[in-house]
């Protein structure tokens, strides 16, 4: 009975922790009992659920240090909350549209609904039993093509996904993972290299900046047209007998924008298969033939080349008021809206012509982190877009891991690793082996060590086993190994000056790890002086370079140990960040994007 009363009061303490007083009925509790119960929650912890056994009254979880712990509880005497990540309505609604089997229950109240993989926060009483537990899942969507897929043996399959920047993601796929194609169930055994897929990934936060990922569902893209180009011009004729349209002042979308004007171009059309849209509405090609002979505006055409002839496979008729944006990064994406790093919000619909790697795709194929080249209407609706292939990091990847084993002068293995992507370290609970070459660079706080390979050994007083390193690798080859601190804070901006070994940035954004989004550093466009440390690594066009290789106009992402706000606290005595005109950032990783 006493324990039941303790649970009730502990719940009041949890829910009212922000208050200064509590409403307590002393007919039930004496002051002595109240003070005893108030102090009964003696410690808290957080981690990832490995196993939950409600019938036996315990769960197993892994804490931020990777240690598995057993936590006991009484099923009827525990306060349980389960909720999704913040901003749940937008995120869950978006996922519901992309993945047919996804189903999220936004609030559960029993311990039986705590599942393996849940992120949990636990409060314990003085007897070591759980008094309160809060759990949540965080889902993201990854999009790319199948690089390799191995059915293997047992219940798990191996999938390597390659995104549009060339980055590889390694996943183990359970044989019962839901998979579909064109809204029809699909077999894992049919999945083949080169197919484009969308993965629903459950992220599990192990610690600051460390994330473990599990694939919950797979959606395979329908077979799509191969596009040779996006055309834009003024409609001057429609030939109903030859099924062609005439376009004057024709332009082709190129990497640097719309190309030069050309004379009248005749495009073939298959009335049975062409997708046709007029001012946002889906219409038949017969409507265009019968109602519209010319247009005071533009027609956008996705063109497929077949046997030397151009055929329009999708047409989008729009008014003349159009704006073509400079290529920029997508910071938010849903099937109906995307937001750009430059601040624009663009609305998406089925009439938009979107091309990714020469494939005609739909609005749901635009992902956060994509670099997009967009033309929009006066209502900020997307008319046409090309998703540009990223070249930021080339073939180099940035890893961080603890050394498990060293085969002197040849290879070394990390027990698990984190991989840097767009300012976030993604955790992979699998070992990774890297080779060491004669030209592998070893960096410490003193700079490049000329005899570093002779000291990177498994024995002796300076054994490097169990040490944590940042590794710059090309495939399985370690290009550089650095003892830099854990750099989990990120900024990005445009270089406008590079001198004296340091780099200066303008138009700077910082990554808000709490809200998981990029935010403008200062409305006054404060400059940032990026200091390069002796063990800083700089990646440009797939190569390690010095700070001198940074040129004005380069777009940079900078990783730091401390946030830029914390590094400049003493200089910002006003408390108003927008009044600061310059910042200093001590860098450890610099990537030219």
XYZ file of C-alpha atoms in Angstrom:
593
model
C 0.000 0.000 0.000
C 2.819 2.336 0.906
C 4.425 1.654 -2.478
C 1.187 2.471 -4.317
C 0.972 5.800 -2.470
C 4.585 6.533 -3.418
C 3.839 5.982 -7.079
C 0.849 8.323 -6.932
C 2.834 11.120 -5.337
C 5.805 10.538 -7.625
C 3.456 11.084 -10.553
C 2.321 14.381 -9.014
C 5.944 15.408 -8.605
C 6.773 14.594 -12.210
C 3.783 16.384 -13.684
C 4.154 19.390 -11.427
C 7.933 19.723 -11.333
C 7.766 23.236 -12.762
C 5.536 24.430 -9.897
C 6.652 25.726 -6.521
C 3.882 24.082 -4.463
C 1.767 20.944 -4.659
C -1.845 20.358 -3.672
C -1.632 17.507 -1.154
C -4.503 16.156 0.927
C -2.998 15.499 4.388
C -5.872 13.144 5.224
C -3.901 10.652 3.135
C -0.272 11.667 3.747
C 1.521 12.988 6.777
C 4.255 15.576 6.337
C 6.837 12.903 7.139
C 5.420 10.565 4.495
C 5.308 13.379 1.956
C 8.948 14.336 2.516
C 9.956 10.691 2.289
C 8.135 10.224 -1.000
C 9.390 13.506 -2.426
C 12.927 12.237 -2.081
C 12.163 8.703 -3.311
C 13.025 9.458 -6.954
C 16.762 9.231 -6.495
C 18.161 9.101 -10.039
C 17.261 9.035 -13.721
C 18.730 7.618 -16.930
C 18.063 7.401 -20.656
C 18.821 4.964 -23.438
C 17.443 2.540 -26.021
C 15.107 -0.350 -25.188
C 16.638 -3.728 -26.036
C 13.975 -5.960 -24.475
C 10.758 -5.460 -22.503
C 9.077 -8.217 -20.481
C 5.899 -6.836 -18.834
C 4.924 -10.271 -17.563
C 8.215 -10.617 -15.717
C 8.409 -6.989 -14.634
C 11.652 -5.838 -16.206
C 13.153 -4.253 -19.291
C 16.661 -4.153 -20.710
C 18.017 -0.916 -22.153
C 21.326 0.336 -23.504
C 22.561 3.631 -22.067
C 24.556 6.383 -23.817
C 27.821 4.603 -22.985
C 26.617 1.439 -24.734
C 26.161 -0.528 -21.496
C 23.128 -2.829 -21.268
C 21.204 -2.447 -18.011
C 18.236 -4.219 -16.435
C 15.465 -2.062 -14.931
C 12.697 -3.590 -12.796
C 9.160 -2.289 -12.447
C 5.668 -3.118 -11.177
C 3.330 -2.975 -14.185
C 0.425 -1.515 -12.235
C 2.520 1.064 -10.400
C 4.361 2.895 -13.147
C 3.611 6.139 -14.961
C 4.118 5.583 -18.721
C 4.056 8.071 -21.582
C 4.870 7.329 -25.186
C 4.997 10.083 -27.738
C 6.557 10.768 -31.123
C 9.257 13.302 -31.845
C 8.370 17.030 -31.692
C 6.347 18.507 -34.554
C 4.526 15.186 -34.736
C 1.591 16.245 -36.907
C 3.707 17.354 -39.856
C 6.190 14.491 -39.641
C 3.745 11.674 -39.003
C 1.294 12.961 -41.623
C 4.105 13.132 -44.151
C 5.258 9.591 -43.392
C 1.690 8.272 -43.583
C 1.510 9.505 -47.178
C 4.788 7.855 -48.215
C 4.613 4.487 -46.450
C 1.406 2.437 -46.718
C 1.939 0.173 -43.688
C 3.138 2.879 -41.298
C 0.860 3.343 -38.296
C 1.744 5.460 -35.280
C -0.154 5.532 -31.992
C 0.687 8.967 -30.645
C 0.128 8.324 -26.951
C 0.120 5.055 -24.989
C -0.189 4.668 -21.254
C 0.887 1.106 -20.435
C 4.312 -0.437 -20.061
C 3.367 -3.125 -22.595
C 3.552 -0.523 -25.369
C 7.237 0.189 -24.746
C 8.995 -1.605 -27.606
C 12.599 -2.522 -28.474
C 14.197 0.433 -30.215
C 12.247 3.076 -28.290
C 14.250 5.993 -26.926
C 13.442 6.165 -23.219
C 13.882 8.471 -20.239
C 13.498 6.709 -16.873
C 13.144 7.884 -13.279
C 13.882 5.386 -10.495
C 12.862 5.255 -6.842
C 15.175 4.568 -3.899
C 14.627 0.821 -4.303
C 15.837 0.868 -7.918
C 12.364 0.350 -9.457
C 11.062 2.443 -12.355
C 8.622 5.104 -11.208
C 8.208 6.946 -14.500
C 9.166 6.207 -18.088
C 8.787 8.334 -21.215
C 9.483 6.879 -24.667
C 9.496 8.132 -28.223
C 10.495 7.166 -31.752
C 12.057 9.470 -34.286
C 11.541 8.566 -37.939
C 13.345 9.908 -40.999
C 13.103 9.072 -44.694
C 16.156 8.117 -46.761
C 15.997 8.109 -50.551
C 18.508 6.644 -52.980
C 19.320 3.782 -55.283
C 20.262 0.258 -54.314
C 24.043 0.040 -54.528
C 24.240 -3.591 -53.430
C 21.729 -6.030 -51.995
C 22.672 -9.406 -50.557
C 20.055 -11.942 -49.499
C 22.666 -13.731 -47.382
C 21.759 -16.429 -44.879
C 19.508 -16.371 -41.832
C 16.816 -13.794 -41.163
C 18.735 -10.615 -42.067
C 19.546 -9.135 -45.489
C 22.282 -6.634 -46.313
C 21.385 -3.420 -48.164
C 23.776 -0.644 -49.184
C 21.928 2.510 -50.259
C 23.609 5.208 -52.364
C 22.112 8.688 -52.228
C 22.418 11.401 -54.874
C 25.702 12.680 -53.380
C 27.334 9.274 -53.684
C 27.231 8.616 -49.938
C 26.701 4.990 -48.945
C 24.439 3.799 -46.088
C 24.727 0.270 -44.722
C 21.618 -1.447 -43.345
C 20.625 -4.885 -42.129
C 17.083 -5.646 -43.328
C 14.825 -8.124 -41.552
C 13.107 -10.627 -43.839
C 9.690 -9.507 -42.554
C 10.321 -5.797 -43.326
C 7.300 -4.446 -45.298
C 8.160 -3.589 -48.914
C 5.967 -2.291 -51.771
C 6.225 -0.952 -55.316
C 3.559 1.199 -57.002
C 1.295 0.577 -53.939
C 1.510 -3.214 -54.469
C 3.336 -5.589 -52.077
C 6.792 -6.409 -53.393
C 9.246 -9.158 -52.528
C 12.627 -8.472 -50.974
C 13.987 -11.155 -53.296
C 13.012 -9.018 -56.317
C 14.969 -5.990 -55.115
C 17.843 -5.345 -57.504
C 20.782 -3.018 -57.863
C 20.001 0.305 -59.492
C 16.397 0.504 -58.263
C 15.479 3.697 -56.416
C 13.934 3.155 -53.018
C 12.600 5.166 -50.107
C 13.412 3.840 -46.633
C 11.507 4.584 -43.433
C 14.276 4.688 -40.848
C 13.803 4.592 -37.090
C 16.517 6.686 -35.463
C 17.699 5.864 -31.977
C 19.702 8.542 -30.208
C 22.511 6.975 -28.186
C 24.115 10.224 -27.106
C 24.837 13.751 -28.290
C 25.167 13.522 -32.054
C 25.223 9.701 -32.094
C 22.364 7.962 -33.866
C 21.596 4.306 -34.572
C 19.265 3.525 -37.484
C 16.906 0.635 -38.281
C 14.855 0.216 -41.468
C 11.123 -0.167 -40.724
C 9.679 -0.124 -44.276
C 10.793 0.049 -47.924
C 8.959 1.649 -50.851
C 10.420 1.008 -54.322
C 9.978 3.741 -56.935
C 7.817 2.815 -59.943
C 9.672 2.411 -63.215
C 10.177 5.934 -64.602
C 11.026 7.698 -67.828
C 14.631 8.590 -68.637
C 14.700 12.345 -69.326
C 17.186 13.981 -71.679
C 16.220 17.520 -70.666
C 13.684 20.024 -69.332
C 12.520 22.480 -72.024
C 10.795 25.839 -71.658
C 9.233 27.995 -74.369
C 6.167 29.767 -75.738
C 3.466 27.622 -77.316
C 2.795 28.699 -80.933
C 1.065 25.704 -82.497
C -0.580 22.348 -81.888
C -0.719 19.845 -84.750
C -3.561 17.389 -84.069
C -2.651 15.185 -87.025
C 1.038 14.686 -86.359
C 0.611 14.962 -82.567
C 3.262 17.665 -82.187
C 3.492 21.023 -80.463
C 5.518 23.993 -81.685
C 7.557 25.989 -79.171
C 9.396 29.231 -79.916
C 12.103 30.917 -77.830
C 12.929 27.441 -76.617
C 15.412 27.018 -73.727
C 16.917 23.975 -72.008
C 17.525 23.914 -68.245
C 21.266 23.591 -67.614
C 23.442 23.604 -64.503
C 23.873 27.372 -64.695
C 20.202 28.099 -65.456
C 18.138 28.309 -68.618
C 20.261 28.091 -71.779
C 20.269 30.227 -74.910
C 17.110 30.837 -76.922
C 16.539 28.621 -79.911
C 14.194 28.867 -82.875
C 10.878 27.060 -83.093
C 11.151 23.485 -81.899
C 8.671 20.746 -82.750
C 8.104 18.175 -80.006
C 6.385 14.852 -80.595
C 3.647 13.854 -78.137
C 1.937 10.535 -77.498
C -1.629 11.601 -76.526
C -2.230 8.274 -74.752
C 0.697 8.502 -72.333
C 1.721 12.158 -71.966
C 0.975 13.819 -68.639
C -0.636 17.209 -69.360
C -1.373 20.026 -66.887
C -2.887 23.439 -67.583
C -2.500 26.094 -64.859
C -2.260 23.398 -62.203
C -5.114 21.202 -63.457
C -4.703 17.793 -65.039
C -6.185 17.790 -68.563
C -6.073 15.524 -71.591
C -3.917 16.338 -74.583
C -7.176 16.590 -76.572
C -8.092 19.558 -74.377
C -4.899 21.282 -75.462
C -5.529 20.425 -79.120
C -9.117 21.637 -79.092
C -9.029 24.606 -76.679
C -5.527 26.069 -76.739
C -3.784 26.956 -79.986
C -1.432 29.455 -78.389
C -0.675 30.553 -74.868
C 0.282 33.827 -73.237
C 2.794 32.076 -71.036
C 5.241 29.213 -70.930
C 5.020 25.515 -71.513
C 7.484 23.326 -69.629
C 8.255 19.935 -71.114
C 10.058 16.897 -69.771
C 11.614 15.400 -72.897
C 12.666 11.836 -73.559
C 15.026 11.065 -76.445
C 14.271 7.831 -78.271
C 16.029 6.736 -81.458
C 17.246 10.251 -82.101
C 13.830 11.885 -81.704
C 12.596 14.068 -78.846
C 9.232 13.253 -77.292
C 7.530 15.211 -74.527
C 6.376 12.845 -71.787
C 5.048 15.540 -69.440
C 3.738 19.051 -70.196
C 3.100 21.874 -67.712
C 1.381 25.009 -69.100
C 1.880 28.116 -66.938
C 1.533 31.910 -67.087
C 4.474 34.144 -67.893
C 5.232 35.324 -64.362
C 8.010 32.895 -63.431
C 11.145 33.141 -61.289
C 14.195 30.916 -61.556
C 16.039 30.516 -58.241
C 19.737 29.978 -57.725
C 20.579 26.378 -56.801
C 20.252 25.926 -53.049
C 19.730 23.303 -50.339
C 16.371 21.903 -49.204
C 15.979 22.290 -45.424
C 12.422 20.902 -45.068
C 10.495 18.568 -47.348
C 6.993 17.118 -47.492
C 4.922 15.959 -50.490
C 3.233 19.390 -50.593
C 5.840 21.908 -49.413
C 9.600 22.357 -49.419
C 11.638 25.038 -47.679
C 15.008 26.211 -48.927
C 18.136 27.335 -47.122
C 17.697 30.773 -48.702
C 14.298 31.152 -46.992
C 11.826 30.438 -49.799
C 8.819 28.184 -49.223
C 7.718 26.391 -52.385
C 4.432 24.555 -52.900
C 4.411 21.263 -54.792
C 1.721 19.598 -56.876
C 1.467 16.869 -59.506
C 1.953 19.355 -62.365
C 5.557 20.110 -61.356
C 8.240 18.657 -63.611
C 10.963 17.257 -61.340
C 14.043 15.435 -62.607
C 16.532 13.532 -60.471
C 19.520 11.870 -62.138
C 17.762 11.997 -65.528
C 14.615 10.349 -64.123
C 11.167 11.958 -64.039
C 10.047 11.765 -60.399
C 7.241 13.068 -58.192
C 7.178 15.694 -55.399
C 7.814 13.072 -52.710
C 11.268 12.468 -54.209
C 12.543 15.853 -53.013
C 14.404 15.230 -49.773
C 16.003 17.333 -47.058
C 19.616 18.000 -48.039
C 18.937 17.937 -51.788
C 20.446 20.730 -53.844
C 17.633 21.947 -56.056
C 17.462 24.192 -59.114
C 13.886 25.477 -59.266
C 11.632 27.659 -61.389
C 8.530 28.864 -59.532
C 5.296 30.629 -60.447
C 4.013 33.895 -59.033
C 2.194 31.901 -56.337
C 5.452 30.192 -55.294
C 4.360 26.935 -56.903
C 7.034 24.750 -58.436
C 6.862 24.672 -62.236
C 10.068 22.758 -62.976
C 13.093 21.618 -61.025
C 16.305 19.737 -61.454
C 17.728 18.000 -58.385
C 21.453 18.473 -58.774
C 23.859 15.692 -58.009
C 25.997 16.582 -55.004
C 29.761 16.738 -55.345
C 30.559 18.065 -51.903
C 32.605 15.293 -50.383
C 33.485 13.314 -53.491
C 34.624 9.835 -52.608
C 35.838 10.776 -49.122
C 33.816 9.884 -46.026
C 34.294 11.111 -42.458
C 34.104 8.416 -39.763
C 34.580 8.391 -36.009
C 35.159 5.259 -33.978
C 37.003 3.558 -31.135
C 39.964 1.377 -32.149
C 39.269 -2.282 -31.436
C 42.235 -3.943 -33.157
C 45.360 -2.881 -35.074
C 47.249 -5.060 -37.533
C 50.447 -3.033 -37.374
C 51.291 -1.088 -40.549
C 48.445 -2.742 -42.471
C 44.885 -2.364 -41.139
C 42.880 -1.357 -38.100
C 39.307 -2.028 -36.998
C 36.838 0.132 -35.075
C 34.319 -1.724 -32.926
C 31.453 0.535 -34.088
C 31.481 3.772 -36.026
C 29.633 7.024 -36.667
C 29.467 8.541 -40.154
C 29.207 12.299 -40.682
C 26.397 13.512 -42.926
C 25.184 17.093 -43.238
C 26.405 18.030 -39.771
C 25.109 14.940 -37.924
C 26.970 11.821 -36.807
C 24.967 8.708 -37.736
C 25.813 5.716 -35.596
C 26.330 2.238 -37.108
C 26.497 -0.629 -34.579
C 28.830 -2.708 -36.771
C 32.635 -2.972 -36.972
C 34.539 -1.363 -39.846
C 38.041 -2.144 -41.094
C 40.346 0.391 -42.759
C 43.667 -0.153 -44.493
C 46.761 1.915 -43.700
C 49.015 3.086 -46.531
C 52.457 4.668 -46.551
C 50.851 8.017 -47.411
C 48.161 7.874 -44.686
C 48.360 11.103 -42.700
C 48.349 11.029 -38.884
C 47.274 14.300 -37.233
C 47.467 15.385 -33.593
C 47.076 18.731 -31.864
C 50.677 19.385 -32.990
C 49.876 18.816 -36.661
C 50.917 16.087 -39.107
C 53.177 13.491 -37.473
C 55.958 12.505 -39.841
C 56.413 9.104 -38.174
C 52.762 8.645 -37.291
C 52.508 5.169 -38.822
C 55.356 3.996 -36.574
C 53.429 5.081 -33.476
C 50.012 3.785 -34.564
C 50.643 0.403 -32.970
C 48.868 -2.193 -30.877
C 51.572 -2.618 -28.224
C 53.699 -0.525 -25.915
C 52.996 2.372 -23.575
C 51.487 4.406 -26.436
C 49.213 1.688 -27.788
C 46.358 3.232 -29.749
C 43.872 0.455 -29.044
C 40.683 1.717 -27.311
C 41.455 5.277 -28.444
C 38.821 7.270 -30.381
C 39.811 8.787 -33.737
C 38.259 10.670 -36.623
C 39.031 8.885 -39.882
C 38.919 10.345 -43.389
C 38.534 7.382 -45.706
C 38.220 6.629 -49.390
C 36.436 3.329 -49.655
C 38.208 1.129 -47.127
C 41.451 3.120 -47.219
C 42.281 5.544 -44.399
C 43.503 8.763 -46.010
C 43.913 10.600 -42.697
C 43.563 9.712 -39.017
C 43.059 12.581 -36.561
C 42.970 12.769 -32.779
C 40.654 15.792 -32.963
C 37.947 16.260 -30.305
C 34.417 15.047 -30.930
C 33.114 17.756 -33.274
C 29.329 17.678 -33.282
C 28.479 21.380 -33.718
C 28.019 22.635 -37.291
C 27.845 25.902 -39.205
C 27.734 26.555 -42.949
C 28.241 29.659 -45.014
C 29.982 31.228 -47.986
C 33.714 31.954 -47.932
C 34.501 35.546 -48.884
C 38.130 35.734 -47.741
C 40.887 33.234 -47.023
C 44.179 34.505 -45.664
C 46.788 33.779 -42.984
C 45.584 30.180 -42.797
C 42.133 31.209 -41.559
C 38.835 31.405 -43.446
C 36.084 33.997 -43.208
C 32.403 33.283 -43.830
C 29.289 35.320 -44.565
C 25.613 34.292 -44.898
C 26.196 31.835 -42.068
C 23.729 29.299 -40.679
C 24.162 27.069 -37.624
C 22.643 23.657 -37.015
C 20.203 23.674 -34.093
C 20.565 20.111 -32.783
C 17.575 20.531 -30.455
C 15.164 21.429 -33.266
C 17.075 19.460 -35.927
C 17.176 22.254 -38.463
C 19.459 24.956 -39.840
C 18.916 28.487 -38.528
C 20.299 31.868 -39.553
C 23.173 32.856 -37.251
C 22.513 36.609 -37.371
C 20.051 38.897 -39.092
C 22.866 41.434 -39.397
C 24.842 38.906 -41.502
C 27.645 38.748 -38.957
C 30.921 37.406 -40.314
C 32.649 34.304 -38.943
C 36.412 33.896 -38.693
C 37.081 30.149 -38.992
C 40.274 29.175 -37.196
C 42.073 26.142 -38.611
C 43.662 23.905 -35.954
C 46.794 21.777 -36.551
C 44.617 18.641 -36.629
C 41.831 20.151 -38.757
C 40.962 18.259 -41.955
C 39.659 20.132 -45.010
C 37.867 18.265 -47.817
C 37.380 19.807 -51.254
C 36.312 17.992 -54.425
C 37.094 14.618 -52.901
C 40.602 15.561 -51.779
C 42.301 16.634 -48.559
C 43.527 20.198 -49.038
C 45.000 23.083 -47.068
C 43.147 26.260 -46.121
C 44.810 27.993 -49.083
C 42.634 25.911 -51.419
C 39.487 27.633 -50.123
C 38.369 30.286 -52.599
C 35.900 33.176 -52.251
C 32.439 31.894 -53.141
C 33.038 28.355 -51.846
C 30.159 27.007 -49.733
C 31.526 25.472 -46.539
C 30.273 23.262 -43.742
C 32.378 23.583 -40.592
C 32.345 21.118 -37.690
C 33.374 22.314 -34.205
C 33.704 20.874 -30.707
C 31.681 23.690 -29.121
C 28.738 25.586 -30.546
C 29.511 28.920 -32.118
C 27.382 30.627 -29.464
C 29.371 29.037 -26.633
C 32.677 29.963 -28.294
C 31.656 33.623 -28.398
C 29.887 34.089 -25.063
C 32.464 36.513 -23.680
C 32.222 38.673 -26.801
C 28.435 38.791 -26.669
C 27.737 40.637 -23.444
C 24.534 42.235 -24.695
C 22.591 38.973 -24.758
C 21.298 39.898 -28.223
C 22.904 37.687 -30.852
C 21.624 39.908 -33.655
C 23.805 42.758 -32.356
C 27.020 40.750 -32.834
C 28.916 41.692 -36.004
C 31.616 39.005 -35.968
C 32.175 35.527 -34.555
C 35.139 33.200 -34.144
C 34.861 29.462 -34.783
C 37.571 26.919 -33.989
C 37.205 24.251 -36.667
C 38.208 20.606 -36.843
C 36.418 19.490 -40.030
C 35.809 21.751 -43.030
C 33.928 20.442 -46.082
C 33.524 22.402 -49.307
C 29.964 21.730 -50.436
